[in-house]
Coordinates of C-alpha atoms in Angstrom, one line a residue:
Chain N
X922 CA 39.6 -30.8 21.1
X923 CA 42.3 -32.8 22.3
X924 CA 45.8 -31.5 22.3
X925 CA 45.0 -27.7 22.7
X926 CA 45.7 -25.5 19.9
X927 CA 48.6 -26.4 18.6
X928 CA 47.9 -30.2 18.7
X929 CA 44.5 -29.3 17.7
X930 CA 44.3 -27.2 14.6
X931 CA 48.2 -26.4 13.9
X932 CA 49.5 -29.9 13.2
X933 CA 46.4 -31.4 11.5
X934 CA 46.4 -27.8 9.2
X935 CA 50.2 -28.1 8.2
X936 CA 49.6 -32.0 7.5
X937 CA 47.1 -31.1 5.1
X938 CA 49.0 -28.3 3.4
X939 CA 51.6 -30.6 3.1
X940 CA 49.3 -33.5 1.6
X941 CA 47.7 -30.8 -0.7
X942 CA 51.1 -29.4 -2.3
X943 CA 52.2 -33.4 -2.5
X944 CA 49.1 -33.7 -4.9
X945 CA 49.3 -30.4 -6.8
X946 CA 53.3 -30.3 -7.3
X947 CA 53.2 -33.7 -9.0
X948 CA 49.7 -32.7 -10.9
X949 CA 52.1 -29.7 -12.3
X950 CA 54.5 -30.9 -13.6
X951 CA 52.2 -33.9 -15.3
X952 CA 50.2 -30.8 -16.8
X953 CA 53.6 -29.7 -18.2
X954 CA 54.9 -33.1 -19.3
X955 CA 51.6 -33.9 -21.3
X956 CA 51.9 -31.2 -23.2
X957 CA 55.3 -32.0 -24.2
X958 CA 53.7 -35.4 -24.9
X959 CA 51.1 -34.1 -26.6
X960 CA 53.3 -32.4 -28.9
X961 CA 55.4 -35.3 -29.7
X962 CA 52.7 -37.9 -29.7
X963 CA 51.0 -35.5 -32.7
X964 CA 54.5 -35.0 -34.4
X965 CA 54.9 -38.3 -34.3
X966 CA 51.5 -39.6 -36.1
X967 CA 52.4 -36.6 -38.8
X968 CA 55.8 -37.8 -39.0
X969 CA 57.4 -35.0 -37.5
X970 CA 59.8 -34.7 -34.5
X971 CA 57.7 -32.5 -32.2
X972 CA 60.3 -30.5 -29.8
X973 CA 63.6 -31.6 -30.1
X974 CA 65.6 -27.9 -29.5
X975 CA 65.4 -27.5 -25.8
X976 CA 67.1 -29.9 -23.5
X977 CA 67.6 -33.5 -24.9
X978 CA 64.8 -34.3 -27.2
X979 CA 63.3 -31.2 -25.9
X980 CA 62.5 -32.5 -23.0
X981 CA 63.2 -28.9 -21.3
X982 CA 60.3 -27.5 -23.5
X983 CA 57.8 -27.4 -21.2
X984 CA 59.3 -25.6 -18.3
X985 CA 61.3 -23.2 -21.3
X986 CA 57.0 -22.1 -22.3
X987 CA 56.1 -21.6 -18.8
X988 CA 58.9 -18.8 -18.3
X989 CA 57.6 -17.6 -22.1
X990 CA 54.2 -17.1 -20.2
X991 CA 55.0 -15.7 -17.3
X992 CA 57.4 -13.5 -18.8
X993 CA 54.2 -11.6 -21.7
X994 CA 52.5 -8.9 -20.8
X995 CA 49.0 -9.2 -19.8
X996 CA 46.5 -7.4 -21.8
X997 CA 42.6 -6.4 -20.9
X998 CA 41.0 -5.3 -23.3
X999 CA 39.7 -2.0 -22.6
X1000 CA 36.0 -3.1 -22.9
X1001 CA 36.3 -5.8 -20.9
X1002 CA 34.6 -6.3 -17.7
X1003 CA 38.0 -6.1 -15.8
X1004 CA 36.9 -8.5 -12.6
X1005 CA 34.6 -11.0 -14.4
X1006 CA 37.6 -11.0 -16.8
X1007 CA 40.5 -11.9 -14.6
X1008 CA 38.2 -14.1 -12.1
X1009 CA 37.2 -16.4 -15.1
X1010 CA 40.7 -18.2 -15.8
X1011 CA 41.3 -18.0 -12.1
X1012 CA 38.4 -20.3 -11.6
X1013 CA 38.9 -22.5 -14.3
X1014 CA 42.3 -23.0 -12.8
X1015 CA 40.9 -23.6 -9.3
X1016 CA 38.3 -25.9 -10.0
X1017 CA 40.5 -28.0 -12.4
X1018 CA 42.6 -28.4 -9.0
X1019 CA 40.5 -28.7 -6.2
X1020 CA 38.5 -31.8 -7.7
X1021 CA 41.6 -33.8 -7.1
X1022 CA 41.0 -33.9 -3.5
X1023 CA 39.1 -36.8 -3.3
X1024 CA 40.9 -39.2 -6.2
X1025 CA 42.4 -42.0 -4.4
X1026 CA 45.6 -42.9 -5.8
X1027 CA 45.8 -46.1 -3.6
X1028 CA 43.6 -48.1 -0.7
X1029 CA 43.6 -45.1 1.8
X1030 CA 46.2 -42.6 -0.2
X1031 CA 43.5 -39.8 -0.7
X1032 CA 43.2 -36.6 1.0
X1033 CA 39.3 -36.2 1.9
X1034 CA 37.4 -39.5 1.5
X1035 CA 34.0 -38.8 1.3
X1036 CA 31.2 -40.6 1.0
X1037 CA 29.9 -38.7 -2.1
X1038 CA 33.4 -38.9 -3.8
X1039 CA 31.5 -39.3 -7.1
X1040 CA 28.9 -36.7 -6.9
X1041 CA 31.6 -34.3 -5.6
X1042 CA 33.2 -34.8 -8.7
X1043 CA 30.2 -34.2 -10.8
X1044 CA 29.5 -31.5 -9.0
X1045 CA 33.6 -29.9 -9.9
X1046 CA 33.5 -31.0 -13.3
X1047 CA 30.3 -29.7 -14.4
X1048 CA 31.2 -26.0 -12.5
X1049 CA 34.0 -25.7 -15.0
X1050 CA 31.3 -24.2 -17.6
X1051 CA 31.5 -20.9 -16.0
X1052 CA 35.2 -20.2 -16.3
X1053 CA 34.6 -20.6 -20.1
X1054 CA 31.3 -18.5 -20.0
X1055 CA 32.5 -15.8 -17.9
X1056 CA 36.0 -15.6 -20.2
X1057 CA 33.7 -15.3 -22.8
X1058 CA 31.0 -12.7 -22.0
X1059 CA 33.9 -10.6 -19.8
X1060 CA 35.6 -10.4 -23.2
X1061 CA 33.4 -8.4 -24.8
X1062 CA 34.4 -9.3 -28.3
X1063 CA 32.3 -11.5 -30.5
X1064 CA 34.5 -14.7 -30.9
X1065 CA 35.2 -15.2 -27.4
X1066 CA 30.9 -14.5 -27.2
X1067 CA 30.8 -17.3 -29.7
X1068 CA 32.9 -19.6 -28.1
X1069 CA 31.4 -19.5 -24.8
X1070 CA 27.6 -19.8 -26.1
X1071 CA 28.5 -23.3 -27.9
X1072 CA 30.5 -24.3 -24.4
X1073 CA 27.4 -23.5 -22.4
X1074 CA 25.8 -25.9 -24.7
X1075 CA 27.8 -28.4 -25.1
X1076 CA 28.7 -29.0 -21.6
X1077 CA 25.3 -29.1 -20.4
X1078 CA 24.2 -31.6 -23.2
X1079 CA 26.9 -34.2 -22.4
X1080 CA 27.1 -33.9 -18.6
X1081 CA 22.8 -35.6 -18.7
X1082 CA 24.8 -38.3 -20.5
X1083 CA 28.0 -38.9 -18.0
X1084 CA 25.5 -38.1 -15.1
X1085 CA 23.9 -41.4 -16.5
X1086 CA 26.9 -43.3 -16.8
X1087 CA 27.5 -42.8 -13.1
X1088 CA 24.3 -44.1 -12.0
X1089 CA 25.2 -47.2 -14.1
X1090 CA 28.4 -47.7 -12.0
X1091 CA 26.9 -46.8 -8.8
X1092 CA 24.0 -49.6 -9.6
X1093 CA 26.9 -52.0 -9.6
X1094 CA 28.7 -51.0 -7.0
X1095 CA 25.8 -49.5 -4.2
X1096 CA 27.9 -46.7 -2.5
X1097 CA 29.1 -43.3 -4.1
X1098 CA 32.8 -43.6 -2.0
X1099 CA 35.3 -43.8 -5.0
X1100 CA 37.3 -46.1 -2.8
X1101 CA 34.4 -48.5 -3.0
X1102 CA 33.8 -47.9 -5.8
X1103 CA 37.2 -49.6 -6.9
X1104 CA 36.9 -52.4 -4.3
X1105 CA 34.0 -53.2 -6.2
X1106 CA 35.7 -53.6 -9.3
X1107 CA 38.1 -56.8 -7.6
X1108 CA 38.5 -59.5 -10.2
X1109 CA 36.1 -57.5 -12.9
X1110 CA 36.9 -54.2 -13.7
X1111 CA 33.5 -52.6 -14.7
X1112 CA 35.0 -51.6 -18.4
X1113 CA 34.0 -55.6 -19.2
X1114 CA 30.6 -55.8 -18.2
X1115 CA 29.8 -52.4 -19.1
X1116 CA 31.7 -51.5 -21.9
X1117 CA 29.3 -49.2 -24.1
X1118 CA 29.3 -47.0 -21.1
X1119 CA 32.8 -46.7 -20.8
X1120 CA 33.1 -46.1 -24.3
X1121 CA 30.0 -43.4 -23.8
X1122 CA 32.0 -41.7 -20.5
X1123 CA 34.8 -41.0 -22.4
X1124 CA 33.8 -39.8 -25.5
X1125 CA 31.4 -37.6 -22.9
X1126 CA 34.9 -36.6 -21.4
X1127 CA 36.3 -35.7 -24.4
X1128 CA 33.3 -33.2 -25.0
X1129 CA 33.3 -32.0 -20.9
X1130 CA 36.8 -31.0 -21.5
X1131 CA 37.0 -29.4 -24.8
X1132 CA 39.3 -31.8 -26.6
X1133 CA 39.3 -32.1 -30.4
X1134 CA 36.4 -33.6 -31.8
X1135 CA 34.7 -31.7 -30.2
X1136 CA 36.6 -28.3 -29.4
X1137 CA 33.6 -26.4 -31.0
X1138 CA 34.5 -23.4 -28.0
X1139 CA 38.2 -23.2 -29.3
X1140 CA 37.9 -23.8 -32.9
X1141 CA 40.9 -21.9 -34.0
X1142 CA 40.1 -22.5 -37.5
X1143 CA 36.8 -21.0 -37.0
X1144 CA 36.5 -18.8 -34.4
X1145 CA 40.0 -17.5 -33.5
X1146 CA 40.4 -19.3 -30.6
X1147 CA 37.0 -18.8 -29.2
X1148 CA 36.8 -18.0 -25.1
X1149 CA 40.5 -17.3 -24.8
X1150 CA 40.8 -15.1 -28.0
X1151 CA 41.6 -12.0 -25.8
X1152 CA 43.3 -14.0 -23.4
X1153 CA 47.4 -12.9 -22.9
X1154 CA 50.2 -14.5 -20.8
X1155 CA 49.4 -15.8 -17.3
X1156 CA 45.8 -15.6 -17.5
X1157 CA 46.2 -17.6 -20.8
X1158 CA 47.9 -20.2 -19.3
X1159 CA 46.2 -20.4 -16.4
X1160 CA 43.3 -21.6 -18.9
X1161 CA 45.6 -23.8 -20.5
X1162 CA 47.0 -25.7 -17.2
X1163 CA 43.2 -25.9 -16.3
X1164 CA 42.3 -27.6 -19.7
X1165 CA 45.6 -30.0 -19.4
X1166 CA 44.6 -31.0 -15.4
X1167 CA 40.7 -31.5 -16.4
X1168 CA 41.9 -34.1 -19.3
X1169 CA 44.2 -35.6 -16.5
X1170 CA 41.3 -35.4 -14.0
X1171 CA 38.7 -36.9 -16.5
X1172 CA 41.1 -39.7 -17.1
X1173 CA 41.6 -40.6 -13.5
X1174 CA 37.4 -40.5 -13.5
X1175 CA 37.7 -42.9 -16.0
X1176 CA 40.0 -45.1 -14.4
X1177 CA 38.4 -45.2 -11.5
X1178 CA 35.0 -45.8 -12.8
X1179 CA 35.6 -48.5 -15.2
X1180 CA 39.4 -49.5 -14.9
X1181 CA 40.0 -50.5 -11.5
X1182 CA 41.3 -47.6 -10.3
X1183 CA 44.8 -48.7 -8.6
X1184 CA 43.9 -52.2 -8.9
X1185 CA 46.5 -54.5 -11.0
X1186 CA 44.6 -56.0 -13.8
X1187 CA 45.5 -59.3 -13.2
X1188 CA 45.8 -60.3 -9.1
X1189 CA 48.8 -62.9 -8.9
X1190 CA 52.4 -62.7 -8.4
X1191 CA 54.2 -60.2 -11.2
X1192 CA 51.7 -57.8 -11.4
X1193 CA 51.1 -57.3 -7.8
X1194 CA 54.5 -56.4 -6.8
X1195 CA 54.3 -53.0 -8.8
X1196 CA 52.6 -50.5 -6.0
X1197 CA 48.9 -49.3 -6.6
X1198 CA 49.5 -45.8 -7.3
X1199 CA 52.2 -46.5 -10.3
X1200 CA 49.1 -48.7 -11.8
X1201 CA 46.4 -45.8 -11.6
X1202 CA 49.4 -43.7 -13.1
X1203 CA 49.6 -45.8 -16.3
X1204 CA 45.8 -46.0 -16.5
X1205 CA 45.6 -42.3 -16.4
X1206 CA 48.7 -42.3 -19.2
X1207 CA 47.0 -44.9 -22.0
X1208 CA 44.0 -43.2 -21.7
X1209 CA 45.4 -39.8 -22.2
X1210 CA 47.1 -41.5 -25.6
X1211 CA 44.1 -41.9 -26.4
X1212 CA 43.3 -38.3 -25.8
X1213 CA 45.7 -37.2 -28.2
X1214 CA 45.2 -40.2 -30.4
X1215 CA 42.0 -39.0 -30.9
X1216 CA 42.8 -35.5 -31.9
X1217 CA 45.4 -36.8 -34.0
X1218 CA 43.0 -38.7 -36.1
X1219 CA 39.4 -36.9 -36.0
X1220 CA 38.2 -34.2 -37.6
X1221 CA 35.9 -31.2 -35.7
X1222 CA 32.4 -32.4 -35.1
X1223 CA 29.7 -29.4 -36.8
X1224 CA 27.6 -27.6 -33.7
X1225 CA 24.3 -29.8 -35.2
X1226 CA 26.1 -33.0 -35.7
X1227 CA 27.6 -32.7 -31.5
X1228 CA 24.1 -31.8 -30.3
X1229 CA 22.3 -35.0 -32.4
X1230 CA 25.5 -37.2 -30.7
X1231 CA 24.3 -35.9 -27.0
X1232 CA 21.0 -35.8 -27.4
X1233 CA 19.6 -38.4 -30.1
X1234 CA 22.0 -41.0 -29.5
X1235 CA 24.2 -40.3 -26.1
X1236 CA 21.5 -39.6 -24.0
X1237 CA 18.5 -42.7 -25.2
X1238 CA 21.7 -45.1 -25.1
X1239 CA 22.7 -44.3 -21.5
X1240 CA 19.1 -44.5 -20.2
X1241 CA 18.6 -47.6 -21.8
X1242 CA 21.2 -49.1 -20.1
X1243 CA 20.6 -47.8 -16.5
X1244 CA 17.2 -49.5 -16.8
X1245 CA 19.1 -52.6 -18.1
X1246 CA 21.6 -52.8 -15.7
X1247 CA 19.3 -52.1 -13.2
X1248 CA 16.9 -55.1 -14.2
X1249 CA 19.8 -57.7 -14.7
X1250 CA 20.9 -57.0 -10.6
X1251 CA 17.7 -57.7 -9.8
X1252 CA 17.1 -60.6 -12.0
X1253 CA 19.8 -62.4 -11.4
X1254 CA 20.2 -61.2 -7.6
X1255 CA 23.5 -59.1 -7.7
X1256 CA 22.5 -56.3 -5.8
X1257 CA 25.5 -54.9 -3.8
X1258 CA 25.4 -55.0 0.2
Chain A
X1110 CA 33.7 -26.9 17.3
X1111 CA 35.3 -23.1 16.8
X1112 CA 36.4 -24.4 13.0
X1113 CA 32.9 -25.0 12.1
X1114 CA 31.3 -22.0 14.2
X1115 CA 33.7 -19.7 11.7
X1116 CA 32.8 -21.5 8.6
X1117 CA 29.3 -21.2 9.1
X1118 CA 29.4 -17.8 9.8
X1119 CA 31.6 -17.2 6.5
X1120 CA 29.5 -19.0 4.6
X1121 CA 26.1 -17.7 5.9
X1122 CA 28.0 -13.9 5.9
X1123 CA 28.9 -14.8 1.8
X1124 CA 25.2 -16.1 1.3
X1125 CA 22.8 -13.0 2.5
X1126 CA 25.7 -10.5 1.1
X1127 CA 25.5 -12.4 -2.0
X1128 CA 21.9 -12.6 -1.8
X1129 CA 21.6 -8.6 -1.6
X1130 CA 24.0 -8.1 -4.6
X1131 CA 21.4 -10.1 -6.8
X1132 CA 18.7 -7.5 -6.0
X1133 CA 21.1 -4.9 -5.9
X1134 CA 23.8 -5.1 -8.7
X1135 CA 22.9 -3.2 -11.7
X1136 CA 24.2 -5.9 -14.1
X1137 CA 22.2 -8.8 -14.9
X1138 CA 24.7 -11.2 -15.5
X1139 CA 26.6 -9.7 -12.1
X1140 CA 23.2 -10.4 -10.7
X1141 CA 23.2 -14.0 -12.4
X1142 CA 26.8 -14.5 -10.4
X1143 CA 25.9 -13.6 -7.3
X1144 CA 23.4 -16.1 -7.1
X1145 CA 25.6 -18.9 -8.4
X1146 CA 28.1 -17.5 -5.1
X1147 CA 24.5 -17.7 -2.8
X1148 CA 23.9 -21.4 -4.0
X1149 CA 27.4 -22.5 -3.6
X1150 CA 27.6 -20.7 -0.2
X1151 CA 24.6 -22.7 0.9
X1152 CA 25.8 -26.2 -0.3
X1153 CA 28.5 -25.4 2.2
X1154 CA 26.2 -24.5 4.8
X1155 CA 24.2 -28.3 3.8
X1156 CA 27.3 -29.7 4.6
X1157 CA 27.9 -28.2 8.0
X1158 CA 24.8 -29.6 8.8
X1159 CA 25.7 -33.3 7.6
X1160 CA 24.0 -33.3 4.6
X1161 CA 26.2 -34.0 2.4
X1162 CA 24.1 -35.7 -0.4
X1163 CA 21.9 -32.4 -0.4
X1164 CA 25.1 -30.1 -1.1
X1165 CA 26.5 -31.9 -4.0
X1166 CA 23.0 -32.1 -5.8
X1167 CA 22.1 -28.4 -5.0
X1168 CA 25.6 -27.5 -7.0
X1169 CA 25.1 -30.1 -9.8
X1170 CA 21.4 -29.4 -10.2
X1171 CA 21.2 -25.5 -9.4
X1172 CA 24.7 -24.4 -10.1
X1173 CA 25.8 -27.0 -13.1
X1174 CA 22.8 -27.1 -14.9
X1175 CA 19.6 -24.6 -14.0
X1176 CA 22.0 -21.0 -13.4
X1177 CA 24.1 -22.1 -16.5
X1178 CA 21.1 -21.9 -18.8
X1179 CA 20.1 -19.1 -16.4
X1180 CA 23.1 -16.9 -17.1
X1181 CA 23.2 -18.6 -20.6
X1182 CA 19.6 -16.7 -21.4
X1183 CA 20.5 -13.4 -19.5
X1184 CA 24.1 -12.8 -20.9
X1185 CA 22.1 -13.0 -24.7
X1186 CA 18.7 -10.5 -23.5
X1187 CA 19.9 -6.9 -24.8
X1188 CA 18.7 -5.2 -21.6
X1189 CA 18.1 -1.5 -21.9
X1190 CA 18.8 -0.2 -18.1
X1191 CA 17.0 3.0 -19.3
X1192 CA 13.9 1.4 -20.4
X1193 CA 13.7 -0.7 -16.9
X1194 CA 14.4 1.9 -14.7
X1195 CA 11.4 4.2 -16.4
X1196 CA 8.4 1.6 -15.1
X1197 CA 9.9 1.7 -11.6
X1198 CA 6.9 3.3 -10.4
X1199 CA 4.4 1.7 -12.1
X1200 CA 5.5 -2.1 -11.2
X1201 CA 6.3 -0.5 -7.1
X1202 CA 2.6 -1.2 -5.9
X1203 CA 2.4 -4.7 -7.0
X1204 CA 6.4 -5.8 -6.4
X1205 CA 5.7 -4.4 -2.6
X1206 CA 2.9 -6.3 -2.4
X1207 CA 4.4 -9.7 -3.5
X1208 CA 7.5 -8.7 -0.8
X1209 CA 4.9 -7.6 1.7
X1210 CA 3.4 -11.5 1.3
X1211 CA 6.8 -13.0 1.5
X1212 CA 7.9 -10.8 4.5
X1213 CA 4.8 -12.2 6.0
X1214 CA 5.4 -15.9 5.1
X1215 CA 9.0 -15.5 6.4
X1216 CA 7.8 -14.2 9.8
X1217 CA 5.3 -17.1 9.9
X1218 CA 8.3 -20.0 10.0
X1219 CA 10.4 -18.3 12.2
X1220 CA 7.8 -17.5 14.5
X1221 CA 6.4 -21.0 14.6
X1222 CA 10.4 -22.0 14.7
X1223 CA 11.1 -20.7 18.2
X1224 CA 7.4 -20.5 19.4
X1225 CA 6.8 -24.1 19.3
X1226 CA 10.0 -25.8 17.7
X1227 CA 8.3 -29.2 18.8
X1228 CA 5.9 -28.5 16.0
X1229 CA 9.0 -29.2 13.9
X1230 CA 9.8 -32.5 14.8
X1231 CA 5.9 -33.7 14.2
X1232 CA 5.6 -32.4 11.0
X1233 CA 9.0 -34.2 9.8
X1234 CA 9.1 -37.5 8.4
X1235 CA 10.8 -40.1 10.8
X1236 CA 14.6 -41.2 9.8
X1237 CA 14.9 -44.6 8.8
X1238 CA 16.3 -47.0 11.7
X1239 CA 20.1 -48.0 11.6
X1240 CA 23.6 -46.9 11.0
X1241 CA 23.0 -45.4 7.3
X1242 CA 24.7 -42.8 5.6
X1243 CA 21.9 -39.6 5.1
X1244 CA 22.2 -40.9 1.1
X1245 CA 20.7 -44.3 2.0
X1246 CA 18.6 -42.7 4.0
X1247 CA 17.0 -40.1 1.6
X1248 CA 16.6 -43.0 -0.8
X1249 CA 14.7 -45.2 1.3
X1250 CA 12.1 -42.1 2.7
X1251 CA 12.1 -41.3 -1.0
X1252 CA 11.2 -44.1 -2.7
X1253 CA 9.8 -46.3 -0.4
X1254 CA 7.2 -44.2 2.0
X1255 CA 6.9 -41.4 -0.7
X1256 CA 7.2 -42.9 -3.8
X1257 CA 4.1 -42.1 -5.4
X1258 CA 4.6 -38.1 -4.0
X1259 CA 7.8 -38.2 -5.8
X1260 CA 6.3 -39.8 -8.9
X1261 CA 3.8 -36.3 -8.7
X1262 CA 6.9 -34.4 -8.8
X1263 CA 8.7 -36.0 -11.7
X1264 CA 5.2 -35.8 -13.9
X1265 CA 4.8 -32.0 -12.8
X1266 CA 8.6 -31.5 -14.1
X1267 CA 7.6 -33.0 -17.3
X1268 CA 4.7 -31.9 -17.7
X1269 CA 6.1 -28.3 -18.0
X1270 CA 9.3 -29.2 -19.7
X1271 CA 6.5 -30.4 -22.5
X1272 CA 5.3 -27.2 -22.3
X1273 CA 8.3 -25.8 -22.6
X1274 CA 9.2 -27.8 -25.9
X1275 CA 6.0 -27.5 -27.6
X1276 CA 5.9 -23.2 -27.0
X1277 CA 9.1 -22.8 -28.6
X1278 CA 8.3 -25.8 -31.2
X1279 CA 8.0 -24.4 -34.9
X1280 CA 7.7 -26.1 -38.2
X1281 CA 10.3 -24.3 -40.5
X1282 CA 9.7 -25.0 -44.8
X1283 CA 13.0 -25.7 -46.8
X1284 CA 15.3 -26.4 -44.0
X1285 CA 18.2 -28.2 -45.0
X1286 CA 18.9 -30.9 -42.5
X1287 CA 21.8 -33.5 -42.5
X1288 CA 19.6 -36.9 -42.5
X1289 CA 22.6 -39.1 -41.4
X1290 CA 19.9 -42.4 -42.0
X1291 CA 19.5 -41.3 -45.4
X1292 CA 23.1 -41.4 -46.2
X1293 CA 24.1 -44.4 -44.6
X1294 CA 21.5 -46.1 -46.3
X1295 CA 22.6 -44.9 -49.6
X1296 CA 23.6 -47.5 -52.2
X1297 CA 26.4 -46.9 -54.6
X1298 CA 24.3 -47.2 -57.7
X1299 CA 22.2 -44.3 -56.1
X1300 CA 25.1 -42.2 -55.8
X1301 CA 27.8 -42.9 -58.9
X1302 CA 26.9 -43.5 -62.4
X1303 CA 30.2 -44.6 -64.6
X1304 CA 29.6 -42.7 -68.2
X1305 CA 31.5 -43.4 -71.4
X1306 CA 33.6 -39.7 -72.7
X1307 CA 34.5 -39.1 -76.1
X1308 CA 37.2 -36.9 -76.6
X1309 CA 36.1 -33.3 -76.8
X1310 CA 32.4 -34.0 -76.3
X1311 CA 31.1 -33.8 -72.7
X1312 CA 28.2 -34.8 -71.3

């Protein structure tokens, strides 16, 4: 090592500490913002206010909940399985963080780029199941049981489909290094060409992160509130924070997959002056609208009707068009590299 | 170097300790967890060695898809720890044997591992040529020199996922089903019929 100890491991560690709490701090208070945003984008379409007590237009909401939380009590239930119980929102909270490690924000503004970005994200996202199933079986109560079986289920079934998806990207693109990735998208972002899959990714996202349609683990109107019935104060937010960063997280997937990542949509003069991470930030924003949009105007899918969606139709669809894409880069000779 | 000599010796630590709680926890789904913290622990240990590719698919594969159906089945079996504990003694002839065979196998590699570790390098396939990342690699050993191998293999996993399917397969009589075809082809004549009401009659 060159340097000695100090120049060695000291430095570089501090450096990345300090790129890590640049990511997280900003992710935070995002988390907290959207679901102010959330709350006023619903109020809105059911032509309410949404918060408009604390702070100017309640824009002091957010932080106002947070000290709510921290300040409850925490309750385990007494036949709960006291370390699976307080490991399970831990690591839902964790994993909803450490994905963000490899997101670039701009060309080179990323903190670990990897050549298997993409399947490191997989990998995150489809680990989130066991915060959910661990919640629910540590519970011991029979909604949060509920809750977590129909999560086991429904994350599996939809991650075949976005693992799909993915290979259709990486056909075009012929590297798994999300900054490649988003080079390869120059001129063409891949939401053009490929459009039912970006349609197919995020209604996949939608189901990988619990969001209404298909909440089927939550389902307060059903089951209580499902995995995080029994859940109290910090270990409920912690749940809550993770939910919020995966829908961020699955956005900035999306974006990077299909939108162009950091890339301006158009590449002359007015719309290359505004700086790359500010783009991916508005990407990230329109399709979390759409987020709430969405649970503003659907109704809960039924267990049967979510399962025909992944299997019957999700999964057939996305096969068929990795073998399509596939054949029109050979036929017409488009094959990356 | 001294960064990488303590993370693999955490990770390897975290592996056989978790390893030995899945024999040894007396909870199945603790049992079911443990292995989940044994595959994640080796994924890191895949990627000390500079195998990325292999890392990431052991989690999606093992941890993100086979252990969640895995703990899925085991968290819903209503194990009586009374019941299991009672043919202990009856089942200790043949589960020795089965570890005796495995102790044996296990000796076998590691013997032929620092007896003649040049046996190694013949029996391995030879890395493709060039600058590639082990990805591109894999791909091209994969599917260009073994394609018809791994073709075996994919047949073999369907073969028993048919299996699989067609055990737990079972016509059920007077099952209602939602036949989304069936209503979206349904015309409105089918469906509404416009009647004529007198005043205190009915239909």
């Amino acid at each position: 090592m060159d340097g000695g100890f100090w120049g060695g491991y000291v430095w570089p560690g501090i450096i990345i500490i300090l790129q890590i709490i640049a990511i997280i701090v900003p992710l935070i208070v995002a988390v907290a913002y959207l679901t102010y945003a959330e709350r006023k984008v619903l109020g809105a379409m059911q032509l309410r206010q949404g918060p408009m007590v604390v702070g100017p237009w309640g824009l002091l909401q957010p932080i106002a909940d947070g000290i709510k939380m921290i300040g409850k009590e925490t309750i385990i239930p007494s036949g709960a399985n006291r370390v699976v119980f307080m490991i399970a929102p831990m690591l839902t909270f964790l994993l909803s963080l450490v994905a963000w490690a490899v997101i670039p924000f701009d060309y080179g503004l990323v903190l670990a780029d990897i050549n298997v970005g993409i399947l490191y994200l997989f990998a995150i996202s489809s680990l989130g199941v066991y915060g959910i199933i661990m919640a629910g079986w540590a519970s011991n109560s029979k909604y949060a049981f509920l809750g977590a079986m129909r999560s086991a289920a429904q994350m599996v079934s939809y991650e075949v489909s976005i693992g799909f998806v993915i290979i259709t990207v990486l056909i075009c693109v012929g590297s798994l290094n999300l900054t490649d990735i988003v080079m390869a998208q120059e001129g063409l972002w891949f939401a053009i060409p490929l459009f039912p899959m970006f349609v197919v990714f995020f209604i996949s996202a939608l189901a990988e992160t619990n969001r209404s349609p298909f909440d089927l683990p939550e389902g307060e109107s059903e089951i209580t509130g499902g995995f995080m019935v029994e859940y109290s104060s910090m270990t409920y937010a912690l749940f809550f924070l993770g939910e919020y960063a995966n829908m961020i997280l699955m956005s900035g997937m999306t974006t990077i997959l299909f939108l162009g990542g950091w890339l301006p949509p158009f590449d002359f003069a007015p719309f290359t002056w505004i700086p790359g991470p500010i783009w991916f930030a508005l990407k990230v924003a329109v399709l979390l609208f759409i987020f709430i949009w969405v649970r503003g105007t659907m109704p809960r899918f039924r267990y049967d009707q979510l399962m025909r969606l992944g299997w019957k139709i999700f999964l057939p669809f996305s096969l068929i068009w990795v073998v399509l894409t596939a054949g029109a880069v050979v036929a017409f000779d488009w094959l990356p590299n | 170097m001294i960064i990488e000599t303590i993370a693999f010796y955490l990770f390897a630590f975290i592996t056989i300790a978790s390893a030995v709680m899945v024999i040894s926890s007396k909870n199945p789904v603790h049992s079911v967890l443990f292995l989940i913290l044994a595959f994640f622990n080796s994924a890191g240990l895949f990627i000390l060695m500079g195998a990325e590719f292999l890392a990431m698919i052991l989690i999606v594969v093992y941890v993100g898809a086979v252990a969640v159906l895995f703990l899925f089945v085991v968290m819903m079996l209503d194990v009586n720890f009374a019941e299991l504990r009672a043919g202990f003694l009856q089942y200790l002839p043949i589960g020795g044997l089965i570890g005796l065979i495995l102790l044996i196998e296990l000796i076998f590699i590691l013997s032929a591992w620092v007896l003649a570790p040049e046996a190694e390098t013949v029996a391995r396939a030879p890395v493709p040529g060039g600058d590639i990342s082990n990805t591109d690699a894999l791909g091209r050993l994969i599917y260009t020199d073994y394609a018809y191998l791994f073709q075996a293999a994919g047949l073999i996993l369907l073969v028993a996922m048919i299996g699989a399917i067609v055990l737990t397969l079972r016509e059920r009589v007077g099952v209602r089903k939602q036949k989304i075809a069936d209503q979206i082809a349904r015309k409105r004549e089918e469906a509404v019929a416009v009647r004529k009401v007198g005043t205190g009659e009915g239909i």
